[in-house]
């Protein structure tokens, strides 16, 4: 260790204040357990925001990290490397895609997807075909292009002129989408399950209808699977269970289990519109991240592991139903696989943060998705004993919130 003393208070002194982190400071993790700097333990239902899909400290990932860490971390894209080629082969073998571009985050994968869609449409159809259609409440990252495309205006406002040619429509409203998609449409970008927007699954008919309209008008269909991807919903990618194939798919979050990596996957014909020099990155596709992601994809594409996602998802829903019978706290529980949202009933409206804080005080890490939805995105291999122990703690937390609500009434 060093002689620099820090604690949660240090955050408020030295960090750019765009976050408001919890009052405790996590220090160590194993599987679905995390310990803070005081040695208190937490059951982890957040997975670092749908990232640590194989839990903390997975032995096979540690092995790859150490082995590749000993060999080569970074070389730059003037050279290729075997780990990135193996990762691209694996991803293209397992999906609709023929080609992969690697970046370091979800936002960068989406930035690449949107730029590629624009380039493709302008090359093929001319400069008028630039309209990007997106949906309200959607989240696609924090670069200026991706916040402008995202459906939460508060993230894009206050930074001056935004990229143009972007339209936002209501999610799951097929009639409005069919009305809007035209020969001017360059691309439609959609999350198969809106994650940050409140854990809202798309209606299958909505995605099918978008696919047909895109085909009719020569527009590209982009699935942002940054949160739903890499096994989260019970299939390797969510498009597989919807039976709707996109033209471009973006993936990040769980892809590196915490090592930052993102990817854009697409077909051969579309990929050809990104010629040498048209787009790029310094770190994207580095051998260290690629070797870890290759192992993640190998482990998560195992059908047995994916079956376990449904089992755990069902167990979480059963716990939530049982708790709801006691407290009537949830209006609706929804999601797919291990991306689950519990929307609060009117009596608890907009109090998701209170539930989150009470859970933390009882030794549970979880997520919210907006002010009114509690979100679960744990490890896909969370031990059932941890899941049950976690819900015993959550129940205590909810007892406290409900008790306080009863007193307040
Ligand atoms: C998290 C997320 C992003 C942004 O990913 P970053 O790695 O934070 O840039 C984009 N799209 C979706 C659907 C996400 O959930």
CSV table of N, CA and C and ligand atoms in Angstrom, one decimal, residues 105-107 110 139-141 191 196 224 226-227 253, ligand 1:
chain,number,residue,atom,x,y,z
A,105,UNK,N,-16.1,0.6,-24.8
A,105,UNK,CA,-17.3,0.9,-24.0
A,105,UNK,C,-18.5,0.8,-24.9
A,106,UNK,N,-19.7,0.8,-24.2
A,106,UNK,CA,-20.9,0.7,-25.0
A,106,UNK,C,-21.1,2.0,-25.8
A,107,UNK,N,-20.8,3.1,-25.3
A,107,UNK,CA,-21.0,4.4,-26.0
A,107,UNK,C,-20.2,4.4,-27.3
A,110,UNK,N,-21.7,2.1,-29.9
A,110,UNK,CA,-22.8,2.8,-30.5
A,110,UNK,C,-22.4,3.9,-31.4
A,139,UNK,N,-31.4,4.6,-23.8
A,139,UNK,CA,-30.1,5.0,-23.4
A,139,UNK,C,-29.0,4.3,-24.3
A,140,UNK,N,-28.2,5.2,-24.9
A,140,UNK,CA,-27.2,4.6,-25.8
A,140,UNK,C,-25.7,5.0,-25.5
A,141,UNK,N,-25.5,5.7,-24.3
A,141,UNK,CA,-24.2,6.1,-24.0
A,141,UNK,C,-24.1,7.6,-23.8
A,191,UNK,N,-33.2,-0.7,-28.1
A,191,UNK,CA,-32.8,-1.7,-27.1
A,191,UNK,C,-33.9,-2.8,-27.1
A,196,UNK,N,-31.7,1.2,-18.8
A,196,UNK,CA,-31.7,2.4,-17.9
A,196,UNK,C,-33.1,3.0,-17.9
A,224,UNK,N,-29.1,-2.1,-29.9
A,224,UNK,CA,-28.2,-1.8,-28.8
A,224,UNK,C,-28.4,-2.9,-27.7
A,226,UNK,N,-26.0,-3.5,-25.5
A,226,UNK,CA,-24.9,-3.3,-24.5
A,226,UNK,C,-25.3,-3.8,-23.2
A,227,UNK,N,-26.6,-3.7,-22.8
A,227,UNK,CA,-27.0,-4.2,-21.5
A,227,UNK,C,-27.6,-5.6,-21.6
A,253,UNK,N,-20.6,-3.8,-21.8
A,253,UNK,CA,-20.9,-4.2,-20.4
A,253,UNK,C,-20.3,-5.6,-20.1
B,1,LIG,C1,-24.7,1.1,-20.4
B,1,LIG,C2,-25.3,1.3,-21.7
B,1,LIG,C3,-24.6,2.0,-22.7
B,1,LIG,C4,-23.4,2.8,-22.5
B,1,LIG,O1,-22.3,2.0,-22.2
B,1,LIG,P1,-20.9,2.6,-21.6
B,1,LIG,O2,-20.0,1.5,-21.5
B,1,LIG,O3,-21.3,3.2,-20.3
B,1,LIG,O4,-20.5,3.6,-22.6
B,1,LIG,C5,-25.2,2.0,-24.0
B,1,LIG,N1,-26.4,1.4,-24.2
B,1,LIG,C6,-27.0,0.7,-23.3
B,1,LIG,C7,-28.3,0.0,-23.6
B,1,LIG,C8,-26.5,0.6,-22.0
B,1,LIG,O5,-27.1,-0.1,-21.1
